[in-house]
PDB file of C-alpha atoms and ligand atoms in Angstrom:
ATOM      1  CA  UNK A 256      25.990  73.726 -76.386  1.00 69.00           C
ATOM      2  CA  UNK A 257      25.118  74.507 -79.912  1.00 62.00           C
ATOM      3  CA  UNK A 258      27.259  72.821 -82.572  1.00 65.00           C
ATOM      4  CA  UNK A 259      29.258  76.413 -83.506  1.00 74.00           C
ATOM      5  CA  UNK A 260      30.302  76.226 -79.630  1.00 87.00           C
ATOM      6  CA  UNK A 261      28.370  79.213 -78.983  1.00 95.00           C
ATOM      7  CA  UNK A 262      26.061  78.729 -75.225  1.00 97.00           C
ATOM      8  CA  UNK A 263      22.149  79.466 -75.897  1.00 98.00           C
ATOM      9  CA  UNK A 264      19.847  80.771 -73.095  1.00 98.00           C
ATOM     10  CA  UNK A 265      16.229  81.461 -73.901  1.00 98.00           C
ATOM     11  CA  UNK A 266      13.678  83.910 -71.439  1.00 98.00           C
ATOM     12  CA  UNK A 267      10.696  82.922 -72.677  1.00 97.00           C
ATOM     13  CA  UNK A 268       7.398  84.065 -70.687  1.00 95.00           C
ATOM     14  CA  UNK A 269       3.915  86.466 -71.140  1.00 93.00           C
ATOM     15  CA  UNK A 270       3.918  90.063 -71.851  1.00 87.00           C
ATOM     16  CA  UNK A 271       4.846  91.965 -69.206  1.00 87.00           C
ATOM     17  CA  UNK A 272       6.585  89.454 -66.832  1.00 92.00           C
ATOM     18  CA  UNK A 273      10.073  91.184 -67.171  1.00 91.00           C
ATOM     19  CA  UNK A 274      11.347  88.591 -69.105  1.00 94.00           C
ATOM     20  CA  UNK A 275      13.333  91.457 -71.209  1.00 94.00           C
ATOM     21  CA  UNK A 276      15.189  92.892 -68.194  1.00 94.00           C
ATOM     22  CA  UNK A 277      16.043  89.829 -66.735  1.00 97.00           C
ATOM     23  CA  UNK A 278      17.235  88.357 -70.524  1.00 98.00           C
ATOM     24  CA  UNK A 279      19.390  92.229 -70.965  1.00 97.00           C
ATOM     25  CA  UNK A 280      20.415  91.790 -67.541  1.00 98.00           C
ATOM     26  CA  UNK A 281      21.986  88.497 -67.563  1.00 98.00           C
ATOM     27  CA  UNK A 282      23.838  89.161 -70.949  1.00 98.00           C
ATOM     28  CA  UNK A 283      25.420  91.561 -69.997  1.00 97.00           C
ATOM     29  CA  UNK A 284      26.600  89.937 -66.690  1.00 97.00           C
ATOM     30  CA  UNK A 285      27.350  87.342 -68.673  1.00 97.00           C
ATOM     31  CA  UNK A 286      29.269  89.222 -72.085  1.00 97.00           C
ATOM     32  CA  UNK A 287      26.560  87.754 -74.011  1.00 98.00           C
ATOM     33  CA  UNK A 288      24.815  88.865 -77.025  1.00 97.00           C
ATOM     34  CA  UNK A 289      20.993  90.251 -76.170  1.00 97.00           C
ATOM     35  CA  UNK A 290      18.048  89.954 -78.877  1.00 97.00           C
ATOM     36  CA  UNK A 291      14.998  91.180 -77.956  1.00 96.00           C
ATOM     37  CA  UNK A 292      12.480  88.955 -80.363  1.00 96.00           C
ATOM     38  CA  UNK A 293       9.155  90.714 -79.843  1.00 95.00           C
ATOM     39  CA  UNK A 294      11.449  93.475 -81.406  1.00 96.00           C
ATOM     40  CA  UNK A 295      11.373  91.633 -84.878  1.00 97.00           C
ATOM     41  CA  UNK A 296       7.790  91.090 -85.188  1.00 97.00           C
ATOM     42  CA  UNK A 297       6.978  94.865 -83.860  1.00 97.00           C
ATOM     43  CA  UNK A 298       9.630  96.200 -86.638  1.00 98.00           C
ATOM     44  CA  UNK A 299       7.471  94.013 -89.822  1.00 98.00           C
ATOM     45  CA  UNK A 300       4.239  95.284 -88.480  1.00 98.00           C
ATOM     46  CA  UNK A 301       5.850  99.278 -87.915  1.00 98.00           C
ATOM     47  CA  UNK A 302       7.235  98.392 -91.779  1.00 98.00           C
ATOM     48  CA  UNK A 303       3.791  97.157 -92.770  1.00 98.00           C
ATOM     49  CA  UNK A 304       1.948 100.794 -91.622  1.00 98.00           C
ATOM     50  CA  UNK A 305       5.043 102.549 -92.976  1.00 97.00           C
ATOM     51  CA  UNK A 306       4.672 101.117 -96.672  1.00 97.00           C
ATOM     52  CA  UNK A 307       0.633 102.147 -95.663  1.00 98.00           C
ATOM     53  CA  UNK A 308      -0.355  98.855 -95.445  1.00 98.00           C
ATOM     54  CA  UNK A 309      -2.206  97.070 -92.674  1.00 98.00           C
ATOM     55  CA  UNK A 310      -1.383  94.257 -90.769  1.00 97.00           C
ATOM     56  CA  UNK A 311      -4.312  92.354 -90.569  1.00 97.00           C
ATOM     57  CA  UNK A 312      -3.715  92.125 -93.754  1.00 98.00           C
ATOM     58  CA  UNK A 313      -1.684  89.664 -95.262  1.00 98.00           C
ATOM     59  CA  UNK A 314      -1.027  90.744 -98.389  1.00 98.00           C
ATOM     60  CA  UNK A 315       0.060  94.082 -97.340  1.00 98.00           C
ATOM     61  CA  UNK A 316       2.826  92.402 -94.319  1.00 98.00           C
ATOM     62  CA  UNK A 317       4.320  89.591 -96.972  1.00 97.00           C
ATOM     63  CA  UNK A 318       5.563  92.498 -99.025  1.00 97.00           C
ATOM     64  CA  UNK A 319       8.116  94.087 -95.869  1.00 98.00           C
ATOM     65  CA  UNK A 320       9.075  90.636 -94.585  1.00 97.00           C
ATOM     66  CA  UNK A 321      11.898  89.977 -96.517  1.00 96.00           C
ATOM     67  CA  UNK A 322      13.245  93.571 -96.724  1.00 96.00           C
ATOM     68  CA  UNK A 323      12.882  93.792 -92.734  1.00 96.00           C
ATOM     69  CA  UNK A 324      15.006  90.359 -91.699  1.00 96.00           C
ATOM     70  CA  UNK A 325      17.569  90.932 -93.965  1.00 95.00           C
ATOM     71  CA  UNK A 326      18.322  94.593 -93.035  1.00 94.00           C
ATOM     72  CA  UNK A 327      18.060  94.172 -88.946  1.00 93.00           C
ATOM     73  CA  UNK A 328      20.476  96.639 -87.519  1.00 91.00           C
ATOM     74  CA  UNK A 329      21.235  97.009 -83.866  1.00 87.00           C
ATOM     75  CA  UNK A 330      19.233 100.583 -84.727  1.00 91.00           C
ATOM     76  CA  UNK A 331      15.972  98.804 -86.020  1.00 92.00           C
ATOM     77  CA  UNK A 332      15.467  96.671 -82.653  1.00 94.00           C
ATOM     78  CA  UNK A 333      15.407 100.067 -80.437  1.00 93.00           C
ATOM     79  CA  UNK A 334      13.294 102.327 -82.413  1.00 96.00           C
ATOM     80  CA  UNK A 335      11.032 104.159 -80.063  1.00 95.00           C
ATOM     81  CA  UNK A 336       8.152 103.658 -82.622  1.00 96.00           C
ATOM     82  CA  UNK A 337       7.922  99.979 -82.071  1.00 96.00           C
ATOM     83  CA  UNK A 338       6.701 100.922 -78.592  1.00 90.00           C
ATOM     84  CA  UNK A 339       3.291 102.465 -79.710  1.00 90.00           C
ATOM     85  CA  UNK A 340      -0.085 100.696 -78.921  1.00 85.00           C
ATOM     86  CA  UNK A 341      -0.734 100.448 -82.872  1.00 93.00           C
ATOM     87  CA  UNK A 342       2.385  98.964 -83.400  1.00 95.00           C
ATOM     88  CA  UNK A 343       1.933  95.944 -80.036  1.00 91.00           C
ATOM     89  CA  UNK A 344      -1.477  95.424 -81.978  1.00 90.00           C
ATOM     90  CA  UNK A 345      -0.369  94.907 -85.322  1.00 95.00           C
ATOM     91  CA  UNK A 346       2.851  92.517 -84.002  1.00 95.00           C
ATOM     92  CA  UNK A 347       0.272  90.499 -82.075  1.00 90.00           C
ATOM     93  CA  UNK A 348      -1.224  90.167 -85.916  1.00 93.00           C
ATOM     94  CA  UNK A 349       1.684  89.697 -87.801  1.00 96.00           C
ATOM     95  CA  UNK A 350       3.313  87.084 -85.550  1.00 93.00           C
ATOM     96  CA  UNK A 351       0.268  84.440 -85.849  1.00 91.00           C
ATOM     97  CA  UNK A 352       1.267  84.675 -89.826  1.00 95.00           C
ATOM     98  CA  UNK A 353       3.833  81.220 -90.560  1.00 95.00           C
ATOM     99  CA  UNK A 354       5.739  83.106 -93.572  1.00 97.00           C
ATOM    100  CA  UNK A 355       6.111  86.045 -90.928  1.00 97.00           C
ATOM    101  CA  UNK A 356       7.310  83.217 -88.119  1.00 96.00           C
ATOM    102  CA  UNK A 357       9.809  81.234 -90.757  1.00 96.00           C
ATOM    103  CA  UNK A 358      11.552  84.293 -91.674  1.00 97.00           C
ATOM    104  CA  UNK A 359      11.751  85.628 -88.198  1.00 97.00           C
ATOM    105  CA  UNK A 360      12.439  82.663 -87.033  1.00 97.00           C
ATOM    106  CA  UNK A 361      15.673  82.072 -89.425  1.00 96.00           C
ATOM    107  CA  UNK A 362      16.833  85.086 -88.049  1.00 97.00           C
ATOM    108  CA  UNK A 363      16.591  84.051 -84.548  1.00 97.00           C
ATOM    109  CA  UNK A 364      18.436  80.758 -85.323  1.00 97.00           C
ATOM    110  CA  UNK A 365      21.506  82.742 -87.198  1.00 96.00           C
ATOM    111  CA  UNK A 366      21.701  84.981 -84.293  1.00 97.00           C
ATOM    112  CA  UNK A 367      21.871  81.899 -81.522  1.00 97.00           C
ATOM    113  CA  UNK A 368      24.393  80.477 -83.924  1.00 96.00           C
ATOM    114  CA  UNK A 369      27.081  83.590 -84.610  1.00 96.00           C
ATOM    115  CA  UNK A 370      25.706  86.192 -82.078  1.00 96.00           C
ATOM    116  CA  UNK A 371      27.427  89.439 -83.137  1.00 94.00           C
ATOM    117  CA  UNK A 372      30.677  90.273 -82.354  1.00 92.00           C
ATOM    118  CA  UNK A 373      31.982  86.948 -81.618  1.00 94.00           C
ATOM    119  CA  UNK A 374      30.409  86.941 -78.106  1.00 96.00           C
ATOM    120  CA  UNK A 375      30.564  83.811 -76.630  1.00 96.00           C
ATOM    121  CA  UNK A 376      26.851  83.370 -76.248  1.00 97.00           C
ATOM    122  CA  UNK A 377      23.550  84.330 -76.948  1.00 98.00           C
ATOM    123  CA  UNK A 378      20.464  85.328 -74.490  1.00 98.00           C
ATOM    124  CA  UNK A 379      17.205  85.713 -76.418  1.00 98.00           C
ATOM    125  CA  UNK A 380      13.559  86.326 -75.378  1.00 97.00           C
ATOM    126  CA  UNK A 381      10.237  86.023 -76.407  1.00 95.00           C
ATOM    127  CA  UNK A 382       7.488  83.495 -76.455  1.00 93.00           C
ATOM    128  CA  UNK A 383       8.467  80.272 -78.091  1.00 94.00           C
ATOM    129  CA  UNK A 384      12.105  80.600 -78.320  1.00 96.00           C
ATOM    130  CA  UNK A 385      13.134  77.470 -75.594  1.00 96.00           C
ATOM    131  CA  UNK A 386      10.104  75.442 -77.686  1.00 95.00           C
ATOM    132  CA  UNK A 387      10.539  76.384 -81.264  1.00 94.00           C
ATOM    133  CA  UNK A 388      13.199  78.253 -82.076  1.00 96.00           C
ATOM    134  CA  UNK A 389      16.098  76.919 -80.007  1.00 97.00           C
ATOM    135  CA  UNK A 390      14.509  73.416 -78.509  1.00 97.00           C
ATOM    136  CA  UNK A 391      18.271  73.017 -77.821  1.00 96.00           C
ATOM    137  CA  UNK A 392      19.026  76.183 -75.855  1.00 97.00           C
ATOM    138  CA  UNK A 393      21.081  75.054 -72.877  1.00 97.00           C
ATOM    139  CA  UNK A 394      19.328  76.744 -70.140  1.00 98.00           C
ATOM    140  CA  UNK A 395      16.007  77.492 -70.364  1.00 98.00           C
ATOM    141  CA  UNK A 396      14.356  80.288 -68.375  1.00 98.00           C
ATOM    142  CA  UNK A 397      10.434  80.397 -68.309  1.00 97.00           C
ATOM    143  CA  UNK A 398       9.981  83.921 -66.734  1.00 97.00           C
ATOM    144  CA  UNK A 399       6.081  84.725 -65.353  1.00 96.00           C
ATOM    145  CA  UNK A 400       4.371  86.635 -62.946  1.00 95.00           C
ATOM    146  CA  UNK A 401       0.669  86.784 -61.453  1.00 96.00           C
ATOM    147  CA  UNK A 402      -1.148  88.994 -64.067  1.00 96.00           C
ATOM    148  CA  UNK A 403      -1.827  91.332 -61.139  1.00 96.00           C
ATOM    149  CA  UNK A 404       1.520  91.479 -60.417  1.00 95.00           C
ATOM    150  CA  UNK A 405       2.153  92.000 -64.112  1.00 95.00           C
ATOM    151  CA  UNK A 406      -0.333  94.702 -64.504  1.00 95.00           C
ATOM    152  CA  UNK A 407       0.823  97.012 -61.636  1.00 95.00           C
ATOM    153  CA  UNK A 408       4.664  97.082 -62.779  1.00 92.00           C
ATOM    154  CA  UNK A 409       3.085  97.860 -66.105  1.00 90.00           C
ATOM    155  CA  UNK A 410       1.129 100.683 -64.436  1.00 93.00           C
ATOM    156  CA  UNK A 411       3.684 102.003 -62.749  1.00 92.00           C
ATOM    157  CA  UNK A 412       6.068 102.684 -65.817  1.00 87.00           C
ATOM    158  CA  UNK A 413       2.888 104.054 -67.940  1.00 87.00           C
ATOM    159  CA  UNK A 414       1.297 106.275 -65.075  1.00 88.00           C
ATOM    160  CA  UNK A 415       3.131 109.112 -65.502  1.00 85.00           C
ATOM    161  CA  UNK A 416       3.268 109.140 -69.399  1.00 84.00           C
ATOM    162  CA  UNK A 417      -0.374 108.581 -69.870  1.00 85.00           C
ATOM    163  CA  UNK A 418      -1.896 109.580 -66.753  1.00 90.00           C
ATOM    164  CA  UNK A 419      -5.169 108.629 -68.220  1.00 92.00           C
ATOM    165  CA  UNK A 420      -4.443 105.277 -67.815  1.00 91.00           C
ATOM    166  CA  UNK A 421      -5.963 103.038 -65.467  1.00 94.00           C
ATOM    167  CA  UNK A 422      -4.563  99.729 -63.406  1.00 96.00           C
ATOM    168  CA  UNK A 423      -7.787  98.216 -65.061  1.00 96.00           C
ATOM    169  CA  UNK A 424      -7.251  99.171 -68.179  1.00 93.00           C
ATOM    170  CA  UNK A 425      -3.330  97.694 -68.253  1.00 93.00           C
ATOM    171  CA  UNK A 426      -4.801  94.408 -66.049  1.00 95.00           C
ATOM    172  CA  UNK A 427      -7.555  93.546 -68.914  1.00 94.00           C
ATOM    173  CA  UNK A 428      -4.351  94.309 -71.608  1.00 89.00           C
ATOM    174  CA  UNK A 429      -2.142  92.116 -70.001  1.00 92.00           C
ATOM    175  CA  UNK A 430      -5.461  89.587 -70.026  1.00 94.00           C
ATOM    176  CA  UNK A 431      -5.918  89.666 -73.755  1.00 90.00           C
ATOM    177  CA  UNK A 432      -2.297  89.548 -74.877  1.00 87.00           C
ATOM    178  CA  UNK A 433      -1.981  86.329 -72.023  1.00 91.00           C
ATOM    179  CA  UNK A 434      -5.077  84.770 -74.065  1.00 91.00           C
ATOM    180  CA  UNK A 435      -3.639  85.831 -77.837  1.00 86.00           C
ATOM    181  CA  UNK A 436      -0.673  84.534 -77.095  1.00 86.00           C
ATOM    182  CA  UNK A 437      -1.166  81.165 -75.720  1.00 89.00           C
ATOM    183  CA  UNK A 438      -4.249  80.720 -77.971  1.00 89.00           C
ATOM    184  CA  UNK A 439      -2.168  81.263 -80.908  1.00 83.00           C
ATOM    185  CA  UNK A 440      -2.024  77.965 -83.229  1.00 85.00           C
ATOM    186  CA  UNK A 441       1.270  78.954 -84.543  1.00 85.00           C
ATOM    187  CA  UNK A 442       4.108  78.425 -81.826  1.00 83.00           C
ATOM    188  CA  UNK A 443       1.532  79.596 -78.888  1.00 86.00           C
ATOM    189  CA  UNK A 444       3.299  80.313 -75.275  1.00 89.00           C
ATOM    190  CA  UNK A 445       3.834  77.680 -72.904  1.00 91.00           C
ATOM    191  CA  UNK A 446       6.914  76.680 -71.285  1.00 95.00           C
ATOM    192  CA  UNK A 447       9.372  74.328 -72.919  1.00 95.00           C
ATOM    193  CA  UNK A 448       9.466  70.560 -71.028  1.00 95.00           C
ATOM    194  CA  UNK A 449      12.769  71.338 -69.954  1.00 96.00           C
ATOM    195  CA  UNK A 450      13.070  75.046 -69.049  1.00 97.00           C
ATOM    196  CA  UNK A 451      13.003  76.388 -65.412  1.00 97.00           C
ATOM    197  CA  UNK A 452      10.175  77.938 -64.121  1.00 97.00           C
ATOM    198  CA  UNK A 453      11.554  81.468 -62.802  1.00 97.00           C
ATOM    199  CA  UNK A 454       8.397  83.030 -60.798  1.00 95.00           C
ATOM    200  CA  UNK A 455       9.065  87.116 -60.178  1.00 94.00           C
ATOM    201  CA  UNK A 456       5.814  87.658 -58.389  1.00 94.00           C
ATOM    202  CA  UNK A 457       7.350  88.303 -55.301  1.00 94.00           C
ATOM    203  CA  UNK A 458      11.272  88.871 -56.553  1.00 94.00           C
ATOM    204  CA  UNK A 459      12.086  92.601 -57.548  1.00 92.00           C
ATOM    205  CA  UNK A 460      15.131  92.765 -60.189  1.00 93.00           C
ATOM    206  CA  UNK A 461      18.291  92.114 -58.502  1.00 96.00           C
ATOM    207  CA  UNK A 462      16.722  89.009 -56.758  1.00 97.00           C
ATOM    208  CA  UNK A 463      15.647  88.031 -60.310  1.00 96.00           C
ATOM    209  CA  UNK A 464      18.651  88.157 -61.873  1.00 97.00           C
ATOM    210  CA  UNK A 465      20.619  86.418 -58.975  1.00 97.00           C
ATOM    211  CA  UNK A 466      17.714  83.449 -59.586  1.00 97.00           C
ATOM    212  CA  UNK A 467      18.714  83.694 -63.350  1.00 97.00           C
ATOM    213  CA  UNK A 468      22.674  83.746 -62.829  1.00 97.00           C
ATOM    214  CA  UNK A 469      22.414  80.668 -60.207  1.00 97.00           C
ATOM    215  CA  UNK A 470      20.745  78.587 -62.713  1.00 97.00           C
ATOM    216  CA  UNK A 471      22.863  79.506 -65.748  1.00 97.00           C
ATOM    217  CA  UNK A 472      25.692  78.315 -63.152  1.00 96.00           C
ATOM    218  CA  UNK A 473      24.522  75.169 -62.345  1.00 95.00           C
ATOM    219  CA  UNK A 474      24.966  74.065 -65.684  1.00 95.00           C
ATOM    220  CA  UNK A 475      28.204  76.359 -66.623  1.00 95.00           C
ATOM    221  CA  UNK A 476      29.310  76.337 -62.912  1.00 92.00           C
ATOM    222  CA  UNK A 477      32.319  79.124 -62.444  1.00 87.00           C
ATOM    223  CA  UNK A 478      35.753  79.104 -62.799  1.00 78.00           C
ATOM    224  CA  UNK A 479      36.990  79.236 -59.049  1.00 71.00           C
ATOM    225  CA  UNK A 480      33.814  76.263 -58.502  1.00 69.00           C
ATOM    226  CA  UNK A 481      35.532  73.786 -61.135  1.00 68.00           C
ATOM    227  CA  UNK A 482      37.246  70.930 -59.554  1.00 68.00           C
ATOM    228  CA  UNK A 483      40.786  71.773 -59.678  1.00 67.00           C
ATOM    229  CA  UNK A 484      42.766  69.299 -61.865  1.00 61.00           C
ATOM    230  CA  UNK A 485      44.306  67.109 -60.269  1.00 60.00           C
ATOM    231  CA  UNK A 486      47.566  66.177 -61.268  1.00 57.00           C
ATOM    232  CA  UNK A 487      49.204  62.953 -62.662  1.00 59.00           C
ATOM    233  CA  UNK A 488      51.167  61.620 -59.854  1.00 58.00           C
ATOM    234  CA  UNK A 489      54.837  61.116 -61.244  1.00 60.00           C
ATOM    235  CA  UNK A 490      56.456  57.833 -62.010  1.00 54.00           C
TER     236      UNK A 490
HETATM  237  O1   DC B  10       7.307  90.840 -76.294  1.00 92.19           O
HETATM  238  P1   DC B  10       6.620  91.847 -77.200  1.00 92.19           P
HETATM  239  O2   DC B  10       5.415  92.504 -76.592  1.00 92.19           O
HETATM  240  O3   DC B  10       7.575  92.882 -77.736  1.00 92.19           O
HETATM  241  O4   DC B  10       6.108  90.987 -78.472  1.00 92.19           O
HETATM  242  C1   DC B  10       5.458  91.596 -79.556  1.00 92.19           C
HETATM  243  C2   DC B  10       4.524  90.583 -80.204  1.00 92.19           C
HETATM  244  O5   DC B  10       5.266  89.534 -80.814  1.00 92.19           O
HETATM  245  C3   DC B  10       3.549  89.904 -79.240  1.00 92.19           C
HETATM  246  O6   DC B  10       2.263  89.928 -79.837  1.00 92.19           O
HETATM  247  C4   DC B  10       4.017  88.478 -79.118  1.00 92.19           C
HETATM  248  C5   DC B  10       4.831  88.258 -80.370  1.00 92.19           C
HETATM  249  N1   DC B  10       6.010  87.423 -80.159  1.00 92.19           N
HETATM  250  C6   DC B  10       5.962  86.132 -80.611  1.00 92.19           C
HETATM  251  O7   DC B  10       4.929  85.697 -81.129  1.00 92.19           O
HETATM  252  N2   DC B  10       7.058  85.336 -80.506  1.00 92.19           N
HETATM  253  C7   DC B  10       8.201  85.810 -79.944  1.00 92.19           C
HETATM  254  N3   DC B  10       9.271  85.013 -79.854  1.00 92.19           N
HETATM  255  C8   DC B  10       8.252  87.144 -79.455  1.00 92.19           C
HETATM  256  C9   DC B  10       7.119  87.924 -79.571  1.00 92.19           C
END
């Protein structure tokens, strides 16, 4: 348990595994507090085109980093325009920037440490979060999926607001962000030593979540589970 008291979970895992369900799921079954991390780096790069700038571009993405981490609102981690193609393609190049990781990355930490409104935890997901970010989360989810698997749930949500798209054009997407992301040299994905391996192939939701729960409880088993105290006998 972190030093403030406060319990730490990271869902780490590729795009498209589900990770983010599972890690809003099991907050909220839990009273937890939820941050989505991918949200961060999608809100500098959405800043970065904003100011008219371009995120492959350094330059342009150092002057938003600041002004973006230190204003995160509940608001800013939901906007629908983070969910735009541009916006996944300038986050996969703003997040291989360190000054872009560091200040991310501090936020992240604050969060784990006081997550908002004195919930008694924290669940957050994203790539590195059980490696870098919180290397002393105390349960550690590594969420994945075949990237088959991956690309037809991905299909299925997009298929009927871009009918154009294709299952082959979502499986070679799910391909490239797989090899950007563990080819980054900056905090690439991989699973921590110690985090569990949490394969959804062949789970849908609710059997994903129960997997989730049952290993959060192992290590914070319930109430009615404790061994009752037992009593000092009298003298
Ligand atoms: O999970 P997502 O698609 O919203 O992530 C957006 C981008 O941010 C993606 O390119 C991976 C990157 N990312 C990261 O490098 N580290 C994290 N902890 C979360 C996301």
């Amino acid at each position: 348990m972190a030093s403030s008291g406060k319990i730490v979970i990271s869902v780490d895992g590729p795009a498209a595994s589900g990770k983010g369900t599972l890690a809003k799921a099991l907050a909220a079954k839990l009273g937890f507090a939820y941050l989505d991390t991918g949200a961060l780096y999608r809100a500098v790069a959405l800043a970065t085109i904003e100011s008219g700038g371009d995120p492959a571009n350094f330059d342009d993405v150092k002057k938003v980093i600041d002004n973006v981490t230190h204003h995160v609102t509940p608001e800013t981690l939901v906007n629908p325009k983070l969910r735009t193609p541009e916006v996944a393609a300038g986050a996969a190049k703003v997040a291989a920037y360190p000054d872009v990781r560091h200040a991310v990355r501090d936020y992240q930490v604050e969060f784990a440490k006081n997550p908002p409104n004195g919930a008694p935890g924290a669940v957050l997901d994203g790539r590195d979060i059980g490696t870098v970010v919180c290397p002393d989360a105390d349960v550690k989810l590594y969420v994945t999926a075949s990237p088959e698997e991956r690309a037809r749930r991905r299909f299925e949500e997009l298929k009927a607001k871009e009918p154009s798209t294709t299952y082959e054009t979502v499986l070679n997407d799910v391909n490239a962000r797989d090899h950007a992301d563990t080819h980054r040299t900056i905090s690439p994905l991989k699973p921590a030593d110690d985090a569990h391996i949490l394969d959804t192939t062949t789970l849908d939701r609710a059997q994903a979540l129960d997997a989730a729960v049952r290993l959060f409880h192992a290590k914070f088993p319930p109430e009615a589970d404790r061994p009752a105290k037992t009593k000092s006998p009298r003298l």
